[in-house]
Each structure stands twice: as C-alpha cells, then as structure tokens.
Amino acid sequence: MIIITVLFIVVLGITIYSMFEHRKSAGQRPAKFAGPTGTVQWLWAMVPFAILLFIDYILIGIHFSS
C-alpha cells in the first residue's frame, strides 16, 4: 500500500507540474475541434464497436434475455 501511495503522489506531482509548466499564455485562443465528419473518422469509431459486438455475441455468447 505504501508503494502505491508513493507512486500516486509522484504521478500526481508530475501531472500538476506539467499542467502549470506547459500551459499556454493568456493571449492564446483555444483550438477548435470538429466532430467526425468524414468516412474515415466514422469507420475509425465503428469498426472497434463492431468488433466488440462480435466478441460479445459470437465468442462469449452473452445475449440479452427478456
């Protein structure tokens, strides 16, 4: 438990340090992000979803029961 606590504190310290060290200056405008609009973006999202459905229904055999 002590090892995990020390590890947590180290990682938290690095995260907080990185937040303040690498933030943008006050005059910067935030970047604009768009949602998935192209075919490649939709495929990038739907292929893993289809693979998970395949694993769920075919390989494991988990089905919804009424």
PDB file of C-alpha atoms in Angstrom:
ATOM      1  CA  MET A   1       0.000   0.000   0.000  1.00  0.00           C
ATOM      2  CA  ILE A   2       2.881   2.334   0.732  1.00  0.00           C
ATOM      3  CA  ILE A   3       4.371   1.730  -2.716  1.00  0.00           C
ATOM      4  CA  ILE A   4       1.069   2.552  -4.403  1.00  0.00           C
ATOM      5  CA  THR A   5       0.668   5.703  -2.308  1.00  0.00           C
ATOM      6  CA  VAL A   6       4.177   6.897  -3.158  1.00  0.00           C
ATOM      7  CA  LEU A   7       3.609   6.118  -6.831  1.00  0.00           C
ATOM      8  CA  PHE A   8       0.309   8.013  -6.781  1.00  0.00           C
ATOM      9  CA  ILE A   9       1.914  11.070  -5.169  1.00  0.00           C
ATOM     10  CA  VAL A  10       4.781  11.062  -7.696  1.00  0.00           C
ATOM     11  CA  VAL A  11       2.433  10.794 -10.684  1.00  0.00           C
ATOM     12  CA  LEU A  12       0.109  13.455  -9.251  1.00  0.00           C
ATOM     13  CA  GLY A  13       3.066  15.768  -8.685  1.00  0.00           C
ATOM     14  CA  ILE A  14       4.292  15.294 -12.254  1.00  0.00           C
ATOM     15  CA  THR A  15       0.780  15.934 -13.567  1.00  0.00           C
ATOM     16  CA  ILE A  16       0.328  19.154 -11.585  1.00  0.00           C
ATOM     17  CA  TYR A  17       3.822  20.359 -12.515  1.00  0.00           C
ATOM     18  CA  SER A  18       3.134  19.633 -16.191  1.00  0.00           C
ATOM     19  CA  MET A  19      -0.199  21.476 -16.069  1.00  0.00           C
ATOM     20  CA  PHE A  20       1.418  24.687 -14.882  1.00  0.00           C
ATOM     21  CA  GLU A  21       4.662  24.380 -16.830  1.00  0.00           C
ATOM     22  CA  HIS A  22       3.138  23.662 -20.246  1.00  0.00           C
ATOM     23  CA  ARG A  23       0.008  25.798 -20.217  1.00  0.00           C
ATOM     24  CA  LYS A  24      -0.454  28.399 -22.907  1.00  0.00           C
ATOM     25  CA  SER A  25      -0.082  32.084 -22.237  1.00  0.00           C
ATOM     26  CA  ALA A  26      -3.093  34.288 -21.518  1.00  0.00           C
ATOM     27  CA  GLY A  27      -3.366  35.712 -25.058  1.00  0.00           C
ATOM     28  CA  GLN A  28      -3.733  32.369 -26.836  1.00  0.00           C
ATOM     29  CA  ARG A  29      -7.078  31.378 -28.322  1.00  0.00           C
ATOM     30  CA  PRO A  30      -8.214  27.783 -27.773  1.00  0.00           C
ATOM     31  CA  ALA A  31      -8.111  25.359 -30.667  1.00  0.00           C
ATOM     32  CA  LYS A  32     -11.365  24.477 -32.406  1.00  0.00           C
ATOM     33  CA  PHE A  33     -12.151  20.794 -32.759  1.00  0.00           C
ATOM     34  CA  ALA A  34     -14.767  19.379 -35.109  1.00  0.00           C
ATOM     35  CA  GLY A  35     -16.668  16.159 -34.743  1.00  0.00           C
ATOM     36  CA  PRO A  36     -16.204  13.184 -37.032  1.00  0.00           C
ATOM     37  CA  THR A  37     -17.438  14.330 -40.425  1.00  0.00           C
ATOM     38  CA  GLY A  38     -15.577  12.111 -42.873  1.00  0.00           C
ATOM     39  CA  THR A  39     -15.957   8.450 -43.722  1.00  0.00           C
ATOM     40  CA  VAL A  40     -12.588   7.537 -42.247  1.00  0.00           C
ATOM     41  CA  GLN A  41     -13.471   9.061 -38.882  1.00  0.00           C
ATOM     42  CA  TRP A  42     -16.753   7.156 -38.731  1.00  0.00           C
ATOM     43  CA  LEU A  43     -15.040   3.901 -39.691  1.00  0.00           C
ATOM     44  CA  TRP A  44     -12.364   4.547 -37.062  1.00  0.00           C
ATOM     45  CA  ALA A  45     -15.165   4.677 -34.465  1.00  0.00           C
ATOM     46  CA  MET A  46     -17.498   1.967 -35.784  1.00  0.00           C
ATOM     47  CA  VAL A  47     -15.007  -0.833 -36.533  1.00  0.00           C
ATOM     48  CA  PRO A  48     -13.950  -1.277 -32.867  1.00  0.00           C
ATOM     49  CA  PHE A  49     -17.631  -1.128 -31.884  1.00  0.00           C
ATOM     50  CA  ALA A  50     -18.436  -3.911 -34.349  1.00  0.00           C
ATOM     51  CA  ILE A  51     -15.505  -5.979 -33.081  1.00  0.00           C
ATOM     52  CA  LEU A  52     -16.756  -5.633 -29.503  1.00  0.00           C
ATOM     53  CA  LEU A  53     -20.250  -6.681 -30.565  1.00  0.00           C
ATOM     54  CA  PHE A  54     -18.762  -9.705 -32.330  1.00  0.00           C
ATOM     55  CA  ILE A  55     -16.797 -10.666 -29.215  1.00  0.00           C
ATOM     56  CA  ASP A  56     -19.862 -10.184 -27.030  1.00  0.00           C
ATOM     57  CA  TYR A  57     -22.444 -12.078 -29.053  1.00  0.00           C
ATOM     58  CA  ILE A  58     -20.489 -14.684 -31.001  1.00  0.00           C
ATOM     59  CA  LEU A  59     -17.428 -15.619 -28.981  1.00  0.00           C
ATOM     60  CA  ILE A  60     -18.649 -15.189 -25.405  1.00  0.00           C
ATOM     61  CA  GLY A  61     -22.292 -15.984 -26.100  1.00  0.00           C
ATOM     62  CA  ILE A  62     -23.769 -13.221 -23.967  1.00  0.00           C
ATOM     63  CA  HIS A  63     -27.291 -12.420 -25.114  1.00  0.00           C
ATOM     64  CA  PHE A  64     -29.987 -10.226 -23.676  1.00  0.00           C
ATOM     65  CA  SER A  65     -32.766 -12.236 -22.064  1.00  0.00           C
ATOM     66  CA  SER A  66     -36.275 -10.900 -21.573  1.00  0.00           C
TER      67      SER A  66
END
